[in-house]
CSV table of C-alpha atoms and ligand atoms in Angstrom, one decimal:
chain,number,residue,atom,x,y,z
A,202,MET,CA,0.0,0.0,0.0
A,203,HIS,CA,1.4,3.3,-1.1
A,204,SER,CA,0.1,6.8,-0.2
A,205,CYS,CA,1.5,10.2,-0.9
A,206,ILE,CA,1.2,13.9,-0.7
A,207,VAL,CA,1.7,16.0,-3.8
A,208,LEU,CA,3.0,19.6,-3.5
A,209,LEU,CA,1.5,21.9,-6.1
A,210,GLY,CA,2.0,25.6,-6.8
A,211,PRO,CA,3.6,28.1,-9.0
A,212,PRO,CA,7.4,28.4,-9.2
A,213,ALA,CA,9.0,29.7,-6.0
A,214,ALA,CA,5.8,29.3,-4.0
A,215,GLY,CA,7.8,27.4,-1.4
A,216,LYS,CA,7.3,23.8,-2.5
A,217,GLY,CA,11.0,22.9,-2.0
A,218,THR,CA,11.2,24.6,1.4
A,219,GLN,CA,8.1,22.8,2.6
A,220,ALA,CA,9.4,19.5,1.2
A,221,GLU,CA,12.5,20.0,3.4
A,222,PHE,CA,10.1,20.4,6.4
A,223,LEU,CA,8.2,17.3,5.5
A,224,LYS,CA,11.5,15.4,5.6
A,225,SER,CA,12.9,16.9,8.7
A,226,ARG,CA,9.7,17.2,10.8
A,227,LEU,CA,7.6,14.3,9.6
A,228,GLY,CA,10.2,11.9,8.3
A,229,PHE,CA,8.8,11.7,4.7
A,230,GLN,CA,11.0,11.2,1.7
A,231,ALA,CA,10.0,14.2,-0.4
A,232,PRO,CA,12.0,14.3,-3.6
A,233,SER,CA,11.7,17.1,-6.2
A,234,VAL,CA,11.1,16.1,-9.7
A,235,GLY,CA,12.9,19.2,-10.9
A,236,ALA,CA,16.0,18.1,-8.9
A,237,MET,CA,15.7,14.6,-10.4
A,238,LEU,CA,15.7,16.1,-13.9
A,239,ARG,CA,18.7,18.3,-13.1
A,240,GLU,CA,20.6,15.3,-11.7
A,241,GLN,CA,19.9,13.3,-14.8
A,242,LYS,CA,21.4,16.1,-16.8
A,243,GLU,CA,24.5,16.2,-14.5
A,244,ILE,CA,25.2,12.5,-15.0
A,245,GLY,CA,24.7,12.9,-18.8
A,246,ALA,CA,21.7,10.6,-19.0
A,247,PRO,CA,20.0,11.0,-22.4
A,248,ALA,CA,16.6,11.8,-20.8
A,249,GLY,CA,18.3,14.4,-18.6
A,250,LEU,CA,20.1,16.1,-21.5
A,251,LYS,CA,16.8,16.2,-23.4
A,252,ALA,CA,15.0,17.5,-20.4
A,253,ALA,CA,17.6,20.3,-19.9
A,254,GLU,CA,16.7,21.7,-23.3
A,255,TYR,CA,13.3,22.5,-21.8
A,256,PHE,CA,13.9,23.3,-18.1
A,257,GLU,CA,16.8,25.7,-18.7
A,258,ARG,CA,14.5,27.8,-20.8
A,259,GLY,CA,11.6,27.7,-18.3
A,260,LEU,CA,9.5,25.3,-20.3
A,261,LEU,CA,7.8,22.2,-18.9
A,262,VAL,CA,9.7,19.0,-19.8
A,263,PRO,CA,7.6,16.7,-22.0
A,264,ASP,CA,5.3,14.4,-20.1
A,265,GLU,CA,6.9,11.2,-21.5
A,266,ILE,CA,10.2,12.1,-19.8
A,267,THR,CA,8.8,13.2,-16.4
A,268,ILE,CA,6.4,10.3,-16.1
A,269,GLU,CA,9.3,7.9,-16.8
A,270,VAL,CA,11.5,9.6,-14.2
A,271,VAL,CA,8.7,9.3,-11.6
A,272,ARG,CA,7.9,5.7,-12.6
A,273,HIS,CA,11.6,4.9,-12.0
A,274,TRP,CA,11.6,6.6,-8.6
A,275,LEU,CA,8.4,4.8,-7.6
A,276,SER,CA,10.1,1.5,-8.0
A,277,THR,CA,12.2,2.2,-4.9
A,278,ALA,CA,9.6,4.4,-3.0
A,279,PRO,CA,8.8,3.8,0.6
A,280,PRO,CA,5.2,3.2,1.6
A,281,VAL,CA,4.5,6.9,2.3
A,282,TRP,CA,6.2,9.9,0.7
A,283,ALA,CA,5.7,13.4,-0.7
A,284,LEU,CA,6.5,14.6,-4.2
A,285,ASP,CA,7.6,18.1,-4.9
A,286,GLY,CA,6.6,19.5,-8.4
A,287,PHE,CA,4.7,16.6,-9.8
A,288,PRO,CA,2.1,16.3,-11.4
A,289,ARG,CA,2.4,19.5,-13.4
A,290,THR,CA,-0.1,18.6,-16.2
A,291,VAL,CA,-3.4,16.9,-16.1
A,292,ARG,CA,-1.9,14.1,-18.2
A,293,GLN,CA,0.8,13.6,-15.6
A,294,ALA,CA,-1.9,13.5,-12.8
A,295,GLN,CA,-3.8,10.8,-14.7
A,296,ALA,CA,-0.7,8.8,-15.4
A,297,PHE,CA,0.3,9.1,-11.7
A,298,ASP,CA,-3.1,7.8,-10.5
A,299,ALA,CA,-2.7,4.8,-12.9
A,300,MET,CA,0.9,4.1,-11.7
A,301,LEU,CA,-0.2,4.3,-8.0
A,302,ALA,CA,-3.3,2.1,-8.7
A,303,ASP,CA,-0.9,-0.6,-10.0
A,304,MET,CA,0.9,-0.4,-6.6
A,305,ALA,CA,-2.4,-0.4,-4.7
A,306,GLY,CA,-1.7,3.2,-3.8
A,307,ASN,CA,-3.2,6.6,-4.1
A,308,VAL,CA,-2.7,10.3,-3.6
A,309,ASP,CA,-4.0,11.2,-0.1
A,310,VAL,CA,-3.7,15.0,-0.1
A,311,ALA,CA,-2.7,17.6,-2.8
A,312,ILE,CA,-1.3,20.6,-1.1
A,313,PHE,CA,-1.6,23.7,-3.3
A,314,ILE,CA,0.8,26.5,-2.1
A,315,GLU,CA,-0.4,29.8,-3.5
A,316,ALA,CA,1.8,32.9,-4.0
A,317,ALA,CA,1.2,36.1,-6.1
A,318,GLU,CA,3.5,36.9,-9.0
A,319,PRO,CA,5.3,39.9,-7.5
A,320,ILE,CA,6.3,37.8,-4.5
A,321,ILE,CA,7.4,35.0,-6.9
A,322,ARG,CA,9.6,37.4,-8.9
A,323,ASP,CA,11.2,38.7,-5.7
A,324,ARG,CA,12.0,35.2,-4.4
A,325,VAL,CA,13.4,34.1,-7.7
A,326,ILE,CA,15.7,37.1,-8.0
A,327,HIS,CA,17.1,36.5,-4.4
A,328,ARG,CA,17.1,32.6,-4.4
A,329,LEU,CA,20.4,30.8,-3.9
A,330,VAL,CA,21.0,27.1,-3.8
A,331,CYS,CA,23.8,25.2,-2.2
A,332,GLY,CA,25.4,22.8,-4.7
A,333,PRO,CA,26.6,20.2,-2.1
A,334,CYS,CA,23.6,20.0,0.3
A,335,GLY,CA,20.7,21.5,-1.7
A,336,ALA,CA,19.8,24.1,0.9
A,337,ILE,CA,17.5,26.8,-0.5
A,338,LEU,CA,18.5,30.2,0.8
A,339,ARG,CA,17.6,33.8,0.4
A,340,GLU,CA,20.2,36.4,-0.5
A,341,GLY,CA,20.0,39.3,2.0
A,342,MET,CA,18.4,37.1,4.6
A,343,HIS,CA,20.3,33.8,5.1
A,344,VAL,CA,23.5,35.1,3.6
A,345,ALA,CA,24.7,38.5,2.4
A,346,SER,CA,25.6,37.4,-1.1
A,347,SER,CA,26.2,34.4,-3.3
A,348,ALA,CA,30.0,34.7,-2.4
A,349,ASP,CA,29.2,33.5,1.1
A,350,PRO,CA,29.5,29.8,2.0
A,351,CYS,CA,26.4,27.8,2.7
A,352,PRO,CA,25.5,28.3,6.4
A,353,ARG,CA,24.4,24.6,6.7
A,354,CYS,CA,27.4,22.8,5.2
A,355,GLY,CA,30.0,25.4,4.1
A,356,GLY,CA,29.4,24.5,0.4
A,357,LYS,CA,29.5,26.8,-2.5
A,358,LEU,CA,26.3,28.7,-3.3
A,359,GLY,CA,24.9,29.3,-6.8
A,360,ARG,CA,21.8,30.3,-8.7
A,361,ARG,CA,19.6,27.9,-10.7
A,362,LYS,CA,20.0,28.5,-14.4
A,363,ASP,CA,16.3,29.1,-14.7
A,364,ASP,CA,16.1,31.6,-11.9
A,365,ASN,CA,16.2,34.7,-14.1
A,366,LEU,CA,13.4,36.9,-15.2
A,367,ASP,CA,13.3,35.8,-18.8
A,368,ALA,CA,13.0,32.1,-17.9
A,369,LEU,CA,10.6,33.0,-15.1
A,370,ALA,CA,8.2,34.6,-17.5
A,371,ASP,CA,8.0,31.4,-19.5
A,372,ARG,CA,7.7,29.3,-16.3
A,373,LEU,CA,4.8,31.4,-15.2
A,374,SER,CA,3.0,31.1,-18.6
A,375,GLU,CA,3.6,27.4,-18.6
A,376,TYR,CA,2.2,27.2,-15.1
A,377,ARG,CA,-1.0,29.2,-16.0
A,378,ALA,CA,-1.7,27.2,-19.1
A,379,LYS,CA,-0.7,23.6,-18.1
A,380,THR,CA,-0.3,23.3,-14.3
A,381,ALA,CA,-3.1,25.4,-12.9
A,382,PRO,CA,-5.7,22.9,-14.3
A,383,VAL,CA,-4.1,20.2,-12.1
A,384,ASN,CA,-5.7,22.0,-9.1
A,385,ALA,CA,-9.2,21.4,-10.5
A,386,TYR,CA,-8.3,17.7,-11.1
A,387,TYR,CA,-7.6,17.2,-7.3
A,388,GLU,CA,-10.4,19.6,-6.2
A,389,GLN,CA,-13.0,17.5,-8.1
A,390,ARG,CA,-11.7,14.5,-6.2
A,391,GLY,CA,-11.9,16.2,-2.8
A,392,MET,CA,-8.2,16.1,-2.2
A,393,LEU,CA,-7.0,19.7,-2.7
A,394,ARG,CA,-5.9,21.8,0.3
A,395,ARG,CA,-5.1,25.5,-0.5
A,396,ILE,CA,-2.4,27.1,1.6
A,397,THR,CA,-1.1,30.6,1.3
A,398,GLY,CA,2.6,30.6,0.8
A,399,GLU,CA,3.1,34.3,1.3
A,400,ARG,CA,4.2,33.9,4.9
A,401,PRO,CA,7.2,32.7,6.8
A,402,PRO,CA,8.0,29.0,6.0
A,403,GLU,CA,7.2,27.9,9.6
A,404,ALA,CA,3.7,29.4,9.4
A,405,VAL,CA,3.1,27.7,6.0
A,406,PHE,CA,4.3,24.4,7.4
A,407,ALA,CA,1.9,24.7,10.4
A,408,ASP,CA,-1.0,24.9,7.9
A,409,ILE,CA,0.3,22.0,6.0
A,410,ALA,CA,0.6,19.9,9.1
A,411,ALA,CA,-3.0,20.9,10.0
A,412,ALA,CA,-4.2,19.9,6.5
A,413,LEU,CA,-2.6,16.5,6.9
A,414,ASP,CA,-4.1,15.9,10.3
A,415,GLY,CA,-6.7,13.2,9.9
A,416,ALA,CA,-5.5,12.1,6.5
A,417,PRO,CA,-4.4,8.4,6.3
A,418,ILE,CA,-0.8,9.5,5.5
A,419,ALA,CA,-0.5,11.3,8.9
A,420,ASN,CA,-0.7,8.0,10.7
A,421,ALA,CA,1.9,6.4,8.6
A,422,SER,CA,4.6,9.1,9.0
A,423,THR,CA,7.5,8.8,11.5
A,424,PRO,CA,8.1,12.0,13.3
A,425,GLN,CA,11.8,12.9,13.8
A,426,SER,CA,12.9,14.1,17.2
B,621,AMP,P1,11.4,23.0,-10.0
B,621,AMP,O1,12.8,22.6,-9.4
B,621,AMP,O2,10.3,22.2,-9.3
B,621,AMP,O3,11.2,24.4,-10.0
B,621,AMP,O4,11.4,22.5,-11.5
B,621,AMP,C1,12.4,23.1,-12.4
B,621,AMP,C2,12.0,22.8,-13.8
B,621,AMP,O5,12.0,21.4,-14.1
B,621,AMP,C3,10.6,23.3,-14.2
B,621,AMP,O6,10.5,24.6,-14.6
B,621,AMP,C4,10.3,22.3,-15.4
B,621,AMP,O7,11.0,22.8,-16.6
B,621,AMP,C5,11.0,21.0,-15.0
B,621,AMP,N1,10.0,20.2,-14.3
B,621,AMP,C6,10.0,19.9,-12.9
B,621,AMP,N2,8.9,19.1,-12.7
B,621,AMP,C7,8.3,18.9,-13.8
B,621,AMP,C8,7.1,18.2,-14.2
B,621,AMP,N3,6.3,17.5,-13.3
B,621,AMP,N4,6.7,18.3,-15.5
B,621,AMP,C9,7.4,19.0,-16.4
B,621,AMP,N5,8.5,19.6,-16.2
B,621,AMP,C10,8.9,19.6,-14.9
């Protein structure tokens, strides 16, 4: 039996940060499909190189590639987990339901983290990522500049290639056209929980934890001390 949470929302709504909380506070594995695609590119896998032609320009990677990446990950998935950034099209949502059904599983809760576009733009401009440990940081808040070492592991900080205003404009229009309809898919099935992401990460996480309360997946998680 498999059950999972999916984290939905526009770019830079805070999905990655909340996935980190789900890992550290509730013990879920919560991988990011975007990170899986970037990793596939780094190791030179053909699917990753093809995917990079899309994600580096802010376009959604074709469904065939993302669905296969997720199918592969599912073959090693624990009984409960969260997924950050998938599904991003209705076709992915349908394929995901079918894959889970084959494993006698299902999506328990779809968390939709909302954030307005001016906030998204501001976050993208200031977002830094640690290469070695993957920490997501804000320039001017967690560190003064990208020249500083990662406060968590001392590693070198950088910016994602798609964190620029040109690519963001494309990511937002892809989001509006192809990903926003995924909310309706889960809403019609009574699974969608809307959370405002325009607040400090701790406050957003408190709402997510409350939304999970009572869901089957809450009983299956292993809280970390
Ligand atoms: P993220 O790290 O979640 O912001 O994703 C970065 C980029 O990876 C996105 O802008 C897309 O180009 C690609 N990507 C991630 N997840 C998906 C998905 N489910 N479907 C299509 N493309 C995706």
